Amino acid sequence: RALGGLKEKELRKQREQIGMIFQHFNLLMQKSVLENVCFPMYIQGKKKKEAREKAEELLEIVGLKEKANAFPSQLSGGQKQRVGIARALANDTKVLLCDEATSALDPQTTKAILELIRDINKKLQLTVVVITHEMQVIKDLCDKVAVLDHGVIAENGTVLEIFTNPKEPITKEFMSVLSSNELPAAYRNGKVHKEYIKDATMLLRLTFIGESADNPVIAGLIRKFPELDISILFGDLSQIQMVQFGRMIIGLDGKEDQIKDAIKSLMEQDLKVEVI
């Protein structure tokens, strides 16, 4: 249901089922961990005993049951964010908003928090909406992604679709953080042509998805075209939603007809081929 079409009273009711995890935790420093988690339930009018019992259950879910009587100043950044997650779940949340929830944390703590959010998503069957500029967070956590450009959706789709085949310039810029969309450093200051030029290197970007990532593509190309000089200038292999994803930039040196045959041979295989 579109929230923008709701009346104010209906919107307030819907907001009760939306939890929020903030970038800088936003905990009440003068209250204990347990009282911080109880706070939204007190606002909703729950009795103190009921609220404390629910808060204890949530602290156990986020792995902080033994810190119930501690104060935020006594916690690490990761522990503070876990309190924030427990608090966001206090009112039987159906939608969990994560506003740059890991950008204030170190890489190891970020990984642990993402694993916790993913685990909560599966256990509690709630929707998690992540707002972030960290592409690694999207890659590790999300199923679908929408790229915003000045408040307008520029591109959207599954994480696999967007990461492996970005179409819009802003999306390609974001993706370059994880995989090279640029020319190799040695070629960036020279003139680049799409067509064949004698004694120049033909640069290709190869994208592998799924089973094709395990195929010995370059070894096969070398055997099939022994007179070509084939160099690997960049290579990367990772997983997106349990699917293998790899990207490679190669250089081809040799006669024009052989290079054209090599490109044709690559295009006949289960991979994406771009002439840079």
CSV table of C-alpha atoms in Angstrom, one decimal:
chain,number,residue,atom,x,y,z
A,1,ARG,CA,0.0,0.0,0.0
A,2,ALA,CA,1.4,3.5,-0.9
A,3,LEU,CA,2.1,5.5,2.2
A,4,GLY,CA,1.8,8.8,0.3
A,5,GLY,CA,-1.9,8.3,-0.2
A,6,LEU,CA,-2.7,7.8,3.5
A,7,LYS,CA,-4.4,10.3,5.8
A,8,GLU,CA,-2.5,11.6,8.8
A,9,LYS,CA,-4.2,9.3,11.3
A,10,GLU,CA,-3.7,6.2,9.0
A,11,LEU,CA,0.0,7.2,8.5
A,12,ARG,CA,0.6,7.4,12.2
A,13,LYS,CA,-0.8,3.9,12.6
A,14,GLN,CA,1.5,2.6,9.8
A,15,ARG,CA,4.5,4.3,11.4
A,16,GLU,CA,4.0,2.2,14.5
A,17,GLN,CA,5.1,-0.8,12.5
A,18,ILE,CA,8.2,0.8,11.0
A,19,GLY,CA,11.4,0.6,13.0
A,20,MET,CA,14.5,2.8,12.4
A,21,ILE,CA,18.2,2.1,12.8
A,22,PHE,CA,20.2,5.3,12.8
A,23,GLN,CA,23.8,6.0,11.6
A,24,HIS,CA,24.9,7.4,15.0
A,25,PHE,CA,22.8,5.1,17.2
A,26,ASN,CA,20.7,7.9,18.9
A,27,LEU,CA,20.5,6.2,22.2
A,28,LEU,CA,19.4,7.9,25.5
A,29,MET,CA,22.7,8.2,27.3
A,30,GLN,CA,21.2,8.6,30.7
A,31,LYS,CA,19.1,5.4,30.4
A,32,SER,CA,20.3,1.8,30.6
A,33,VAL,CA,20.4,-0.5,27.6
A,34,LEU,CA,17.2,-2.2,28.8
A,35,GLU,CA,15.4,1.1,29.3
A,36,ASN,CA,16.5,2.3,25.8
A,37,VAL,CA,14.8,-0.8,24.3
A,38,CYS,CA,11.7,-0.3,26.5
A,39,PHE,CA,11.4,3.4,25.6
A,40,PRO,CA,9.3,3.0,22.3
A,41,MET,CA,7.0,0.5,24.1
A,42,TYR,CA,6.4,3.0,26.9
A,43,ILE,CA,5.4,5.5,24.3
A,44,GLN,CA,2.9,3.0,22.9
A,45,GLY,CA,1.4,2.6,26.4
A,46,LYS,CA,2.7,-0.9,27.3
A,47,LYS,CA,3.0,-1.7,31.0
A,48,LYS,CA,6.5,-1.7,32.4
A,49,LYS,CA,6.6,-5.4,33.2
A,50,GLU,CA,5.4,-6.3,29.6
A,51,ALA,CA,7.9,-3.9,28.1
A,52,ARG,CA,10.9,-5.2,30.1
A,53,GLU,CA,10.1,-8.8,29.2
A,54,LYS,CA,9.9,-8.0,25.5
A,55,ALA,CA,13.1,-5.9,25.8
A,56,GLU,CA,15.0,-8.8,27.4
A,57,GLU,CA,13.9,-11.1,24.6
A,58,LEU,CA,15.1,-8.6,22.0
A,59,LEU,CA,18.4,-8.1,23.7
A,60,GLU,CA,18.9,-11.9,23.6
A,61,ILE,CA,18.2,-11.9,19.9
A,62,VAL,CA,20.9,-9.2,19.3
A,63,GLY,CA,23.4,-10.9,21.6
A,64,LEU,CA,23.4,-8.3,24.4
A,65,LYS,CA,21.3,-9.9,27.2
A,66,GLU,CA,24.3,-9.6,29.7
A,67,LYS,CA,24.5,-5.8,29.0
A,68,ALA,CA,20.9,-5.0,30.0
A,69,ASN,CA,21.9,-2.9,32.9
A,70,ALA,CA,24.9,-1.2,31.2
A,71,PHE,CA,24.8,2.4,29.9
A,72,PRO,CA,25.5,3.4,26.3
A,73,SER,CA,28.8,5.0,27.3
A,74,GLN,CA,30.1,1.6,28.4
A,75,LEU,CA,29.4,0.0,25.0
A,76,SER,CA,31.4,-0.3,21.8
A,77,GLY,CA,30.1,1.1,18.6
A,78,GLY,CA,28.9,-2.3,17.4
A,79,GLN,CA,27.1,-2.9,20.8
A,80,LYS,CA,25.4,0.4,20.6
A,81,GLN,CA,24.1,-0.4,17.1
A,82,ARG,CA,22.8,-3.7,18.4
A,83,VAL,CA,20.9,-1.8,21.1
A,84,GLY,CA,19.5,0.4,18.3
A,85,ILE,CA,18.4,-2.7,16.4
A,86,ALA,CA,16.7,-4.2,19.4
A,87,ARG,CA,14.9,-0.8,20.0
A,88,ALA,CA,13.8,-0.7,16.4
A,89,LEU,CA,12.1,-4.1,16.7
A,90,ALA,CA,10.3,-3.3,20.0
A,91,ASN,CA,6.9,-2.6,18.6
A,92,ASP,CA,6.4,-5.8,16.5
A,93,THR,CA,8.1,-4.1,13.5
A,94,LYS,CA,7.1,-5.1,10.0
A,95,VAL,CA,9.5,-2.8,8.1
A,96,LEU,CA,13.0,-2.0,9.3
A,97,LEU,CA,14.6,1.1,7.9
A,98,CYS,CA,18.4,1.2,8.1
A,99,ASP,CA,19.8,4.7,7.6
A,100,GLU,CA,23.5,4.3,6.9
A,101,ALA,CA,23.5,1.8,9.7
A,102,THR,CA,27.1,0.6,9.3
A,103,SER,CA,28.9,3.7,8.1
A,104,ALA,CA,30.1,4.7,11.6
A,105,LEU,CA,31.5,1.2,12.2
A,106,ASP,CA,34.8,-0.5,11.4
A,107,PRO,CA,34.8,-3.3,8.7
A,108,GLN,CA,34.8,-6.2,11.1
A,109,THR,CA,31.9,-4.8,13.2
A,110,THR,CA,30.1,-3.9,10.0
A,111,LYS,CA,30.2,-7.5,8.8
A,112,ALA,CA,28.8,-8.7,12.2
A,113,ILE,CA,26.0,-6.2,12.1
A,114,LEU,CA,25.1,-7.1,8.5
A,115,GLU,CA,25.0,-10.8,9.5
A,116,LEU,CA,22.7,-9.9,12.4
A,117,ILE,CA,20.3,-7.9,10.2
A,118,ARG,CA,20.3,-10.7,7.6
A,119,ASP,CA,19.5,-13.2,10.4
A,120,ILE,CA,16.7,-11.0,11.8
A,121,ASN,CA,15.3,-10.6,8.3
A,122,LYS,CA,15.0,-14.4,7.9
A,123,LYS,CA,13.9,-15.2,11.5
A,124,LEU,CA,11.2,-12.5,11.9
A,125,GLN,CA,10.2,-12.4,8.2
A,126,LEU,CA,10.2,-8.6,8.1
A,127,THR,CA,11.1,-6.2,5.3
A,128,VAL,CA,14.5,-4.5,5.6
A,129,VAL,CA,15.0,-1.2,3.7
A,130,VAL,CA,18.7,-0.1,3.5
A,131,ILE,CA,19.8,3.4,2.7
A,132,THR,CA,23.5,3.5,2.0
A,133,HIS,CA,26.2,4.6,-0.4
A,134,GLU,CA,28.4,1.6,0.4
A,135,MET,CA,28.0,-0.8,-2.5
A,136,GLN,CA,29.6,-3.7,-0.5
A,137,VAL,CA,26.7,-3.4,2.0
A,138,ILE,CA,24.2,-3.8,-0.8
A,139,LYS,CA,26.1,-6.7,-2.3
A,140,ASP,CA,26.3,-8.5,1.0
A,141,LEU,CA,22.8,-7.8,2.4
A,142,CYS,CA,20.2,-6.9,-0.3
A,143,ASP,CA,18.0,-8.7,-2.8
A,144,LYS,CA,16.8,-5.7,-4.8
A,145,VAL,CA,18.3,-2.2,-5.3
A,146,ALA,CA,17.1,1.2,-6.4
A,147,VAL,CA,19.7,3.8,-7.4
A,148,LEU,CA,18.6,7.4,-6.6
A,149,ASP,CA,19.8,10.4,-8.5
A,150,HIS,CA,18.7,13.8,-7.0
A,151,GLY,CA,15.7,12.1,-5.5
A,152,VAL,CA,14.6,10.3,-8.6
A,153,ILE,CA,15.0,6.5,-9.2
A,154,ALA,CA,17.6,6.3,-12.0
A,155,GLU,CA,17.7,2.5,-12.1
A,156,ASN,CA,16.3,-0.5,-10.2
A,157,GLY,CA,16.3,-4.3,-10.3
A,158,THR,CA,17.8,-7.2,-8.5
A,159,VAL,CA,21.2,-6.8,-7.0
A,160,LEU,CA,22.6,-9.3,-9.6
A,161,GLU,CA,21.1,-7.4,-12.5
A,162,ILE,CA,22.3,-4.0,-11.3
A,163,PHE,CA,25.8,-5.1,-10.4
A,164,THR,CA,26.5,-7.2,-13.5
A,165,ASN,CA,24.9,-4.9,-16.1
A,166,PRO,CA,24.5,-1.3,-14.9
A,167,LYS,CA,23.0,1.0,-17.5
A,168,GLU,CA,22.9,4.5,-16.1
A,169,PRO,CA,26.1,6.6,-15.7
A,170,ILE,CA,25.5,7.1,-11.9
A,171,THR,CA,25.0,3.4,-11.5
A,172,LYS,CA,28.2,2.6,-13.4
A,173,GLU,CA,30.0,5.1,-11.2
A,174,PHE,CA,28.8,3.3,-8.0
A,175,MET,CA,29.7,-0.1,-9.4
A,176,SER,CA,33.3,1.0,-10.2
A,177,VAL,CA,33.9,0.9,-6.5
A,178,LEU,CA,33.6,-2.9,-6.6
A,179,SER,CA,34.8,-3.8,-10.1
A,180,SER,CA,36.9,-1.9,-12.6
A,181,ASN,CA,34.9,0.0,-15.1
A,182,GLU,CA,37.9,2.2,-16.0
A,183,LEU,CA,40.8,1.7,-18.4
A,184,PRO,CA,43.9,0.1,-16.9
A,185,ALA,CA,46.2,2.8,-15.5
A,186,ALA,CA,48.8,2.4,-18.3
A,187,TYR,CA,46.2,3.3,-21.0
A,188,ARG,CA,44.3,6.2,-19.3
A,189,ASN,CA,46.3,9.1,-20.8
A,190,GLY,CA,46.4,7.8,-24.4
A,191,LYS,CA,43.9,8.0,-27.2
A,192,VAL,CA,41.3,5.2,-27.2
A,193,HIS,CA,39.6,4.0,-30.4
A,194,LYS,CA,36.9,1.4,-30.8
A,195,GLU,CA,38.2,0.2,-34.2
A,196,TYR,CA,41.4,-1.8,-34.9
A,197,ILE,CA,44.6,0.2,-35.3
A,198,LYS,CA,47.8,-1.5,-36.4
A,199,ASP,CA,50.4,-2.0,-33.6
A,200,ALA,CA,47.9,-0.9,-31.0
A,201,THR,CA,46.5,-3.1,-28.2
A,202,MET,CA,42.8,-4.0,-28.4
A,203,LEU,CA,41.3,-3.8,-25.0
A,204,LEU,CA,38.3,-6.0,-24.0
A,205,ARG,CA,36.2,-6.2,-20.8
A,206,LEU,CA,34.9,-9.6,-20.1
A,207,THR,CA,32.0,-10.2,-17.6
A,208,PHE,CA,31.4,-13.7,-16.3
A,209,ILE,CA,28.2,-14.7,-14.5
A,210,GLY,CA,27.4,-18.0,-12.9
A,211,GLU,CA,29.0,-21.2,-14.2
A,212,SER,CA,30.9,-19.2,-16.9
A,213,ALA,CA,33.1,-17.8,-14.2
A,214,ASP,CA,34.7,-21.2,-13.8
A,215,ASN,CA,35.4,-21.7,-17.5
A,216,PRO,CA,39.1,-21.5,-18.6
A,217,VAL,CA,38.3,-18.9,-21.2
A,218,ILE,CA,41.7,-17.3,-21.5
A,219,ALA,CA,43.5,-20.6,-21.7
A,220,GLY,CA,41.2,-21.7,-24.5
A,221,LEU,CA,41.7,-18.4,-26.3
A,222,ILE,CA,45.5,-18.8,-26.1
A,223,ARG,CA,45.3,-22.4,-27.5
A,224,LYS,CA,42.9,-21.4,-30.3
A,225,PHE,CA,44.9,-18.2,-31.4
A,226,PRO,CA,48.6,-19.0,-30.6
A,227,GLU,CA,49.8,-16.1,-32.8
A,228,LEU,CA,48.0,-13.5,-30.7
A,229,ASP,CA,49.6,-11.9,-27.7
A,230,ILE,CA,47.0,-12.0,-24.9
A,231,SER,CA,47.6,-10.1,-21.7
A,232,ILE,CA,45.5,-10.0,-18.5
A,233,LEU,CA,45.3,-6.4,-17.2
A,234,PHE,CA,42.7,-6.7,-14.5
A,235,GLY,CA,40.7,-9.6,-12.9
A,236,ASP,CA,38.3,-10.0,-10.1
A,237,LEU,CA,35.9,-12.7,-8.9
A,238,SER,CA,33.2,-12.5,-6.2
A,239,GLN,CA,29.7,-13.7,-5.3
A,240,ILE,CA,26.5,-11.8,-5.6
A,241,GLN,CA,23.4,-13.5,-4.0
A,242,MET,CA,25.3,-16.9,-4.1
A,243,VAL,CA,26.0,-16.4,-7.9
A,244,GLN,CA,29.6,-16.2,-9.1
A,245,PHE,CA,30.4,-12.9,-10.8
A,246,GLY,CA,33.8,-12.0,-12.4
A,247,ARG,CA,35.2,-9.2,-14.5
A,248,MET,CA,38.4,-9.2,-16.5
A,249,ILE,CA,40.1,-6.7,-18.8
A,250,ILE,CA,42.4,-8.3,-21.4
A,251,GLY,CA,44.6,-6.9,-24.2
A,252,LEU,CA,45.0,-8.4,-27.6
A,253,ASP,CA,47.9,-7.7,-29.9
A,254,GLY,CA,48.2,-9.2,-33.4
A,255,LYS,CA,46.7,-9.1,-36.9
A,256,GLU,CA,43.3,-7.6,-37.4
A,257,ASP,CA,41.6,-10.7,-38.8
A,258,GLN,CA,42.9,-12.8,-35.9
A,259,ILE,CA,41.7,-10.3,-33.3
A,260,LYS,CA,38.3,-10.2,-35.0
A,261,ASP,CA,38.1,-14.0,-34.9
A,262,ALA,CA,39.1,-14.0,-31.2
A,263,ILE,CA,36.4,-11.5,-30.3
A,264,LYS,CA,33.9,-13.5,-32.3
A,265,SER,CA,35.0,-16.7,-30.5
A,266,LEU,CA,34.6,-15.0,-27.1
A,267,MET,CA,31.1,-13.7,-28.0
A,268,GLU,CA,30.0,-17.2,-28.8
A,269,GLN,CA,30.6,-18.2,-25.2
A,270,ASP,CA,28.5,-17.7,-22.1
A,271,LEU,CA,29.9,-14.3,-21.1
A,272,LYS,CA,29.6,-10.6,-21.9
A,273,VAL,CA,32.3,-9.0,-24.2
A,274,GLU,CA,32.9,-5.3,-24.5
A,275,VAL,CA,35.5,-3.6,-26.7
A,276,ILE,CA,36.9,-0.7,-24.7
